[in-house]
Coordinates of C-alpha atoms (C1' of nucleotides) in Angstrom, one line a residue:
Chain A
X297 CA -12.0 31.3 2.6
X298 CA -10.6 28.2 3.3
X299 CA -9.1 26.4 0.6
X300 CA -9.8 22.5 1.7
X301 CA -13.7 23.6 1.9
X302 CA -14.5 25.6 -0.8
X303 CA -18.1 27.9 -0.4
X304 CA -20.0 25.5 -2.7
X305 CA -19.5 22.1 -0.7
X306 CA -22.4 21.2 0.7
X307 CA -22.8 21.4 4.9
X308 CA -23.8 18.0 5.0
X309 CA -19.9 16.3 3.4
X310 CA -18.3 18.5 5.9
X311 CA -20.2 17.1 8.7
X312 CA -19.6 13.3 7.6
X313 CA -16.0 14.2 6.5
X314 CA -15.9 15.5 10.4
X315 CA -17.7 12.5 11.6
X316 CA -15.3 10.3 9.9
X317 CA -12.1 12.2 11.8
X318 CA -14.1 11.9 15.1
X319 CA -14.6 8.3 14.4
X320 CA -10.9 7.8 13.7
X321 CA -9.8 9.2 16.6
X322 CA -11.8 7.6 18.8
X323 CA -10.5 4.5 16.9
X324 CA -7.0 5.5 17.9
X325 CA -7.5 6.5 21.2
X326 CA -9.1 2.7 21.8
X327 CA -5.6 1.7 20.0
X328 CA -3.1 3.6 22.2
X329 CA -5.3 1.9 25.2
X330 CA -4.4 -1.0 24.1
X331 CA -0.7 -0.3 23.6
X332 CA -1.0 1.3 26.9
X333 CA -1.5 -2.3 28.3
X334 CA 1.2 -4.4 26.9
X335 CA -0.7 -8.2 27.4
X336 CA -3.6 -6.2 25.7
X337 CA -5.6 -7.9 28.4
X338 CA -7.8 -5.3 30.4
X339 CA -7.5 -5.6 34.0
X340 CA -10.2 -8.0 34.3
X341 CA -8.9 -10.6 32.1
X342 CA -10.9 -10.5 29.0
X343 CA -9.0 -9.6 25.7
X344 CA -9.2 -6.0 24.6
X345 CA -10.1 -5.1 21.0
X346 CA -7.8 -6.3 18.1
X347 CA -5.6 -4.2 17.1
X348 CA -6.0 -5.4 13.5
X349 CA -9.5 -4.4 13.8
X350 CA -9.1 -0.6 15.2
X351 CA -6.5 -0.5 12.5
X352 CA -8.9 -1.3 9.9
X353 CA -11.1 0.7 11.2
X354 CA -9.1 3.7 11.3
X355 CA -7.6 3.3 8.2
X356 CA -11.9 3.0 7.0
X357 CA -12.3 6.1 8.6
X358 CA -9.5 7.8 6.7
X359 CA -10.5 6.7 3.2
X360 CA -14.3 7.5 4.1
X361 CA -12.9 10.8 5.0
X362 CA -10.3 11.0 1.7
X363 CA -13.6 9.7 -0.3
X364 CA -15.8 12.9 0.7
X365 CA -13.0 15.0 0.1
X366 CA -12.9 14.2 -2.8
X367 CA -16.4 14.5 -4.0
X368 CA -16.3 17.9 -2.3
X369 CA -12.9 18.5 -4.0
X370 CA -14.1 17.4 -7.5
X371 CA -17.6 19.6 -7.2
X372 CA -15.3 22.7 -6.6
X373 CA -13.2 21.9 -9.9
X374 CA -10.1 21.7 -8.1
X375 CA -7.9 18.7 -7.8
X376 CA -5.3 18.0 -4.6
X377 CA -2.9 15.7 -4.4
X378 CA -3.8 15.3 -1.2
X379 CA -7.0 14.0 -1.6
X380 CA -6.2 11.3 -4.9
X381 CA -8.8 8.9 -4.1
X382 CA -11.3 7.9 -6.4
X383 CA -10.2 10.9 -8.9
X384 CA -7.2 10.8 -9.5
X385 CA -7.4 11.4 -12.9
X386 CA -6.0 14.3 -14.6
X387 CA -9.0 16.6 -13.2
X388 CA -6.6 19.4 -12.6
X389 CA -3.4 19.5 -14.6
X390 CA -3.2 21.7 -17.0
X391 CA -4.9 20.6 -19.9
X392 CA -4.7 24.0 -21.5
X393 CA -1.2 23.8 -22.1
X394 CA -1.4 20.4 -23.7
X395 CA -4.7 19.6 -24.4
X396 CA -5.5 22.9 -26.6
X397 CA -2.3 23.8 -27.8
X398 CA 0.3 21.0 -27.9
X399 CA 1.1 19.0 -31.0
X400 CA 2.7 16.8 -28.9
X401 CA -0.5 14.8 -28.2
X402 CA -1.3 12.5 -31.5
X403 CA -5.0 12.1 -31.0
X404 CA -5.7 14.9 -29.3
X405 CA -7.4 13.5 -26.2
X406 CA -4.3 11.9 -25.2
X407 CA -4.3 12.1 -21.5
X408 CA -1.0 10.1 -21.2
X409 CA 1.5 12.0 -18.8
X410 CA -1.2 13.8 -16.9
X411 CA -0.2 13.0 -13.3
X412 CA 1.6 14.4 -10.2
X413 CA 4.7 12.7 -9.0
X414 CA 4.7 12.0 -5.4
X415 CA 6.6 12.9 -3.5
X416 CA 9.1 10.9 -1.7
X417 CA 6.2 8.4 0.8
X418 CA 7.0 5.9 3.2
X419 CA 9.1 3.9 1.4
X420 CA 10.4 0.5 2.8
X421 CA 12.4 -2.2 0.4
X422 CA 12.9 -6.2 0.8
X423 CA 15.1 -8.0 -1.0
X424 CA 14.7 -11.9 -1.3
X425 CA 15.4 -14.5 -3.6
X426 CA 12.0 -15.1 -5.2
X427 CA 8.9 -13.1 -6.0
X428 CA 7.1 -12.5 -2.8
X429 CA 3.6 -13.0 -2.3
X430 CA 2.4 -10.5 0.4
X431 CA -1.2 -11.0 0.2
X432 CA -2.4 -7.8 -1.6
X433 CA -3.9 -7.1 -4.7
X434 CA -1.2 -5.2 -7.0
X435 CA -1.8 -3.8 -11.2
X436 CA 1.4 -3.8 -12.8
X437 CA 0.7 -0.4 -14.5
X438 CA 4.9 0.0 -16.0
X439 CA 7.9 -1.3 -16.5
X440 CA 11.2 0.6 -17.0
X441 CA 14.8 -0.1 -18.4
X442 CA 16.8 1.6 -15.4
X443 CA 20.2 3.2 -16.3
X444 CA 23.2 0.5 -15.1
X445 CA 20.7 -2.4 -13.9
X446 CA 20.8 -5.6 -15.9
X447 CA 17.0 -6.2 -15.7
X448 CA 14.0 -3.9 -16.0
X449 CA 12.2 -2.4 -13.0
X450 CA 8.5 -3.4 -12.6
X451 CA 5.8 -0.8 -11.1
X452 CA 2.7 -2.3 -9.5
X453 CA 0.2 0.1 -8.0
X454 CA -2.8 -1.4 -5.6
X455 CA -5.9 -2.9 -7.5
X456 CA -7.9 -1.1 -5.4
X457 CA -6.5 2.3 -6.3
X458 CA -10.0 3.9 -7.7
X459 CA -12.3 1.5 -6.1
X460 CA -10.7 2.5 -2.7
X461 CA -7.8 5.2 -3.2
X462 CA -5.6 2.6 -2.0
X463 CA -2.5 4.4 -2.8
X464 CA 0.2 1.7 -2.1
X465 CA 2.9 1.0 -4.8
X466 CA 5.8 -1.0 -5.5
X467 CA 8.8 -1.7 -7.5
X468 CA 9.9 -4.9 -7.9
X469 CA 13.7 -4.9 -9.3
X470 CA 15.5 -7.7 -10.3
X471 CA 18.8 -7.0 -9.5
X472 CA 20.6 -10.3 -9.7
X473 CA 19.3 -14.3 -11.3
X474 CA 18.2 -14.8 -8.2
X475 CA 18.1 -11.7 -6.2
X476 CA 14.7 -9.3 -6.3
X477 CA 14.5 -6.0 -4.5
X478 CA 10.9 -4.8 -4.0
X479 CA 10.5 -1.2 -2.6
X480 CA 6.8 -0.5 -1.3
X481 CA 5.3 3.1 -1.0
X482 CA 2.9 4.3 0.5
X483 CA 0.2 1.8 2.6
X484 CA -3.0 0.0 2.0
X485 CA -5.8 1.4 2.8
X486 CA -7.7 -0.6 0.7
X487 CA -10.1 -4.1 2.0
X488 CA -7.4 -6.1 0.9
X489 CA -5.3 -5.7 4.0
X490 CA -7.7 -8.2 5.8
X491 CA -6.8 -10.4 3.0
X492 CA -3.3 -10.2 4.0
X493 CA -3.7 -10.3 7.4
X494 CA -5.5 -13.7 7.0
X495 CA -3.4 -15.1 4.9
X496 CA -0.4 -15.0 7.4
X497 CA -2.7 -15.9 10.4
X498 CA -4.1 -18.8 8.1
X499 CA -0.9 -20.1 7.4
X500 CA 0.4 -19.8 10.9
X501 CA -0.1 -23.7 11.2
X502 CA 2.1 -26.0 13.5
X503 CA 4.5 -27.3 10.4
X504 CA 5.2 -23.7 9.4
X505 CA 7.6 -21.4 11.4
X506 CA 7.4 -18.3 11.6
X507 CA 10.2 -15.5 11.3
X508 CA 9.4 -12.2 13.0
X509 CA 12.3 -9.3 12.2
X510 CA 12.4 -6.9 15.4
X511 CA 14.1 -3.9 15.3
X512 CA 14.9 -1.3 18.3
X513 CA 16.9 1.5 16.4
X514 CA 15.4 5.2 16.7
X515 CA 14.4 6.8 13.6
X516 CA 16.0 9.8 11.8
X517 CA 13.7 12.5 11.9
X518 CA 10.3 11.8 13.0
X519 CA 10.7 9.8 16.3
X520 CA 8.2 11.8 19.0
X521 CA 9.8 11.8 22.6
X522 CA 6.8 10.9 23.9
X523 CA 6.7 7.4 22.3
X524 CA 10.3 6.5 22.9
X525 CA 8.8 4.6 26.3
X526 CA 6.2 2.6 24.6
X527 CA 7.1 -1.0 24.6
X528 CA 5.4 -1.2 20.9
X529 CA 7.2 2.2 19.7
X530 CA 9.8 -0.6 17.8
X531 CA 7.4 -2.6 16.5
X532 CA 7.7 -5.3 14.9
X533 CA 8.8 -5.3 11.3
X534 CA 8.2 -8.3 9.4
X535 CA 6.7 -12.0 9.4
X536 CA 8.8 -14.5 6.6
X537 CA 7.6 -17.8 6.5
X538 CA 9.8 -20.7 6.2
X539 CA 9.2 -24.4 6.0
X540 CA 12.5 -25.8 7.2
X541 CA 13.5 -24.0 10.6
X542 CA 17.0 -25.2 9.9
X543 CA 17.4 -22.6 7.6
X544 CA 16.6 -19.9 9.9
X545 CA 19.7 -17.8 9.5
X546 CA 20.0 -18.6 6.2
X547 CA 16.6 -18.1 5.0
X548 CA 16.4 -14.6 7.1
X549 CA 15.9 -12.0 4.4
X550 CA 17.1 -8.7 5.2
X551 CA 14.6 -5.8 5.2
X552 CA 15.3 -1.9 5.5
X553 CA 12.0 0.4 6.6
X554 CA 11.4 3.5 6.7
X555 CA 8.5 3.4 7.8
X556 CA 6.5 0.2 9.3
X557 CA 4.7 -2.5 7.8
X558 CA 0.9 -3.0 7.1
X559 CA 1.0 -6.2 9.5
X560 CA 1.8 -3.9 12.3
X561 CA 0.1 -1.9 15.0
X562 CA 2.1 0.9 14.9
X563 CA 2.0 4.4 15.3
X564 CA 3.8 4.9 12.2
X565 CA 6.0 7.0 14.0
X566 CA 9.4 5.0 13.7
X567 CA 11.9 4.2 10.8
X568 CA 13.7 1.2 10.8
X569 CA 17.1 0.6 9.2
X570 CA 18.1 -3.0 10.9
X571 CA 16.3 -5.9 11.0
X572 CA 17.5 -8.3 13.6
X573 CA 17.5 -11.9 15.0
X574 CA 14.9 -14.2 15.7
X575 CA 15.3 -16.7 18.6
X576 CA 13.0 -19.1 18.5
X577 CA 9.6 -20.3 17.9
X578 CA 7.1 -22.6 19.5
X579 CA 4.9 -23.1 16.8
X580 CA 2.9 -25.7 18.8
X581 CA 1.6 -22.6 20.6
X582 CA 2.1 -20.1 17.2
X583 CA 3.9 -18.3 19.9
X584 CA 7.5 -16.5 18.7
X585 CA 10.1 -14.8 20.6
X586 CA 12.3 -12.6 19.3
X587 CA 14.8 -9.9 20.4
X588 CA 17.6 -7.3 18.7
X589 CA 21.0 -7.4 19.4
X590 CA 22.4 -4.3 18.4
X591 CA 21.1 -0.6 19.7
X592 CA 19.3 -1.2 22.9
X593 CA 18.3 -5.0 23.6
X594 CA 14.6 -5.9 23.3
X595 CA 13.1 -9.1 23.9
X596 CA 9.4 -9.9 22.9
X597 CA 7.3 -12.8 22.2
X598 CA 4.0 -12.4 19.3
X599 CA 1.3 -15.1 19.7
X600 CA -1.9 -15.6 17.9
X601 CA -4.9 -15.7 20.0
X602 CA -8.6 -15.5 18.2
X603 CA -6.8 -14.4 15.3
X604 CA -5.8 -11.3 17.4
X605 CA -1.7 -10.9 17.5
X606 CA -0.5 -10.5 21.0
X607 CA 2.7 -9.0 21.6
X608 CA 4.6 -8.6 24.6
X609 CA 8.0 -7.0 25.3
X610 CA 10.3 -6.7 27.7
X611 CA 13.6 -4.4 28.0
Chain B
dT571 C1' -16.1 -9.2 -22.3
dA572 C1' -13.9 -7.6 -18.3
dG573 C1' -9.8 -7.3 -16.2
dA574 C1' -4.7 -7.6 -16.5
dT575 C1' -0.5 -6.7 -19.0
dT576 C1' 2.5 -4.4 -22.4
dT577 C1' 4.7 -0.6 -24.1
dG578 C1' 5.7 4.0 -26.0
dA579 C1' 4.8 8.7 -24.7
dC580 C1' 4.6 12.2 -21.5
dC581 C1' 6.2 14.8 -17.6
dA582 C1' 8.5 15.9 -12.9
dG583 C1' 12.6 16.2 -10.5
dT584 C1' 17.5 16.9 -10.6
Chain C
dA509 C1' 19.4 17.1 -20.8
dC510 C1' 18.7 13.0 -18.6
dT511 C1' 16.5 9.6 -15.7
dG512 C1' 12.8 7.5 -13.7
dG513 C1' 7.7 7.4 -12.5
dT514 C1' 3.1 7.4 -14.5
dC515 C1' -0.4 7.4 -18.0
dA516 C1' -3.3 5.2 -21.2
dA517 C1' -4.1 2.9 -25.8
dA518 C1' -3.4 -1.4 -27.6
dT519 C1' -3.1 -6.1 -26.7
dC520 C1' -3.6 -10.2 -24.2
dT521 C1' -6.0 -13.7 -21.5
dA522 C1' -9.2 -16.2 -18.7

DNA sequence: TAGATTTGACCAGT
DNA sequence: ACTGGTCAAATCTA
């Protein structure tokens, strides 16, 4: 029997659980089309679909999918960590061995504890000198005194993490007065990444600048052959706003990846471990050039048309 | 009063 | 055994 679809889920979750893949990959294959074309222009002349959207769209179609797993999942009386959407809630540890037994508990329908670590996600941390806002909805849920670090570690998990099964986290650690390292896991699937998305596009205005972080070097472990030609394979890391463009190098935070940001459209195929320089920007046209110095050389400009982000690069 | 934060306990990984 | 990540009751706040 197969284990994902247990004999009592009904015909009718399979086939919108299937519908909901189908959907996503059509989602995707209208994606790589676009990164196929690197002015994202079709051939004659009118814009393509926005990438932001399809990504939406796709990461919909996964959460829709996740969501009727689930249900089918918590009808069978199993749990998976693989499917922690909207029920993530203790459904199948093993309350017999606490619950029943243990004198541990003080109530006796203490649930405390009763999770499953995950394992090591996509993980990518930023360190800057204040608290960042990056758009998104975030539940501080603990805080933790960490062995040898002067200040206590913060863990925020997404807002939306029942509503949607958003399952993006972070840990904001203060490591110096004025020094704050926040490591993100995991991505949003949740509504709020529109939020985010316009709040960068909103505040893309002609006094602001706007710092894009490129990167070019290969990944570790999961780098496909196949993508090593794509022109958006490197995509772009990170968007810092600044004020003063003065300041540019100064200002530049540093970011290590492991994986790429929710701004991007990108395969997710990548990991990152050097974010470079940014030449210049003509915020007059919110159109930004950029290009890494180290590893192989990559030049590429990001504009914002109709709210879409157009990126073009050139070797 | 609902949602967010605090905080001690529990538990997984090493 | 120890450390760090998560849970959930208690508490706070708008």
């Amino acid at each position: 029997m197969d284990p994902f679809w247990p004999e009592n889920n009904l015909p009718s979750d399979r086939m919108k659980a299937v519908n909901e893949l189908v959907q996503g990959r059509e989602f995707a294959n209208q994606l790589k089309a676009i990164l196929n074309n690197p002015k994202g222009i079709s051939d004659d002349g009118l814009a393509l679909f926005s990438r932001e959207d399809l990504v939406t769209k796709i990461l919909n179609s996964f959460t829709n999918t996740l969501s009727i797993l689930n249900r089918a999942d918590s009808s069978s009386g199993e749990v998976s960590d693989q499917f922690p959407a909207t029920s993530h809630r203790c459904g199948g540890r093993k309350l017999s061995e606490d619950s029943g037994e243990s004198s541990k508990s003080s109530t006796g329908k203490d649930r405390r504890g009763c999770y499953k670590r995950r394992k090591t996600a996509h993980s990518w941390t930023k360190e800057s000198s204040t608290l960042i806002e990056d758009g998104f909805a975030w539940r501080k849920y603990g805080q933790k005194k960490i062995l040898d670090a002067k200040y206590p570690r913060n863990y925020y998990r997404c807002t939306h993490k029942f509503d949607q099964g958003c399952q993006a986290t972070k840990q904001v650690q203060q490591v110096e007065e004025e020094l704050y390292s926040t490591t993100y896991c995991g991505h949003h699937t949740c509504k709020s990444i529109v939020k985010a998305s316009e709040l960068f596009l909103d505040s893309a205005d002609a006094d602001s600048t706007i710092f894009l972080s490129f990167s070019t070097t290969k990944g570790e472990d999961n780098i496909s052959g196949d993508n090593l030609d794509n022109p958006f394979f490197p995509s772009f890391q990170s968007i810092k706003q600044e004020n003063n463009q003065d300041n540019i190098s100064s200002n530049l935070t540093h970011h290590q990846y492991s994986s790429s940001s929710e701004y991007l459209v990108s395969p997710d195929l990548s990991t990152f471990d050097h974010a470079d320089v940014i030449s210049g920007v003509n915020s007059s046209s919110t159109t930004a050039s950029a290009h890494g110095l180290d590893m192989g050389m990559m030049v590429g400009s990001v504009s914002f048309i109709d709210d879409v982000l157009q990126f073009e690069f050139a070797e």
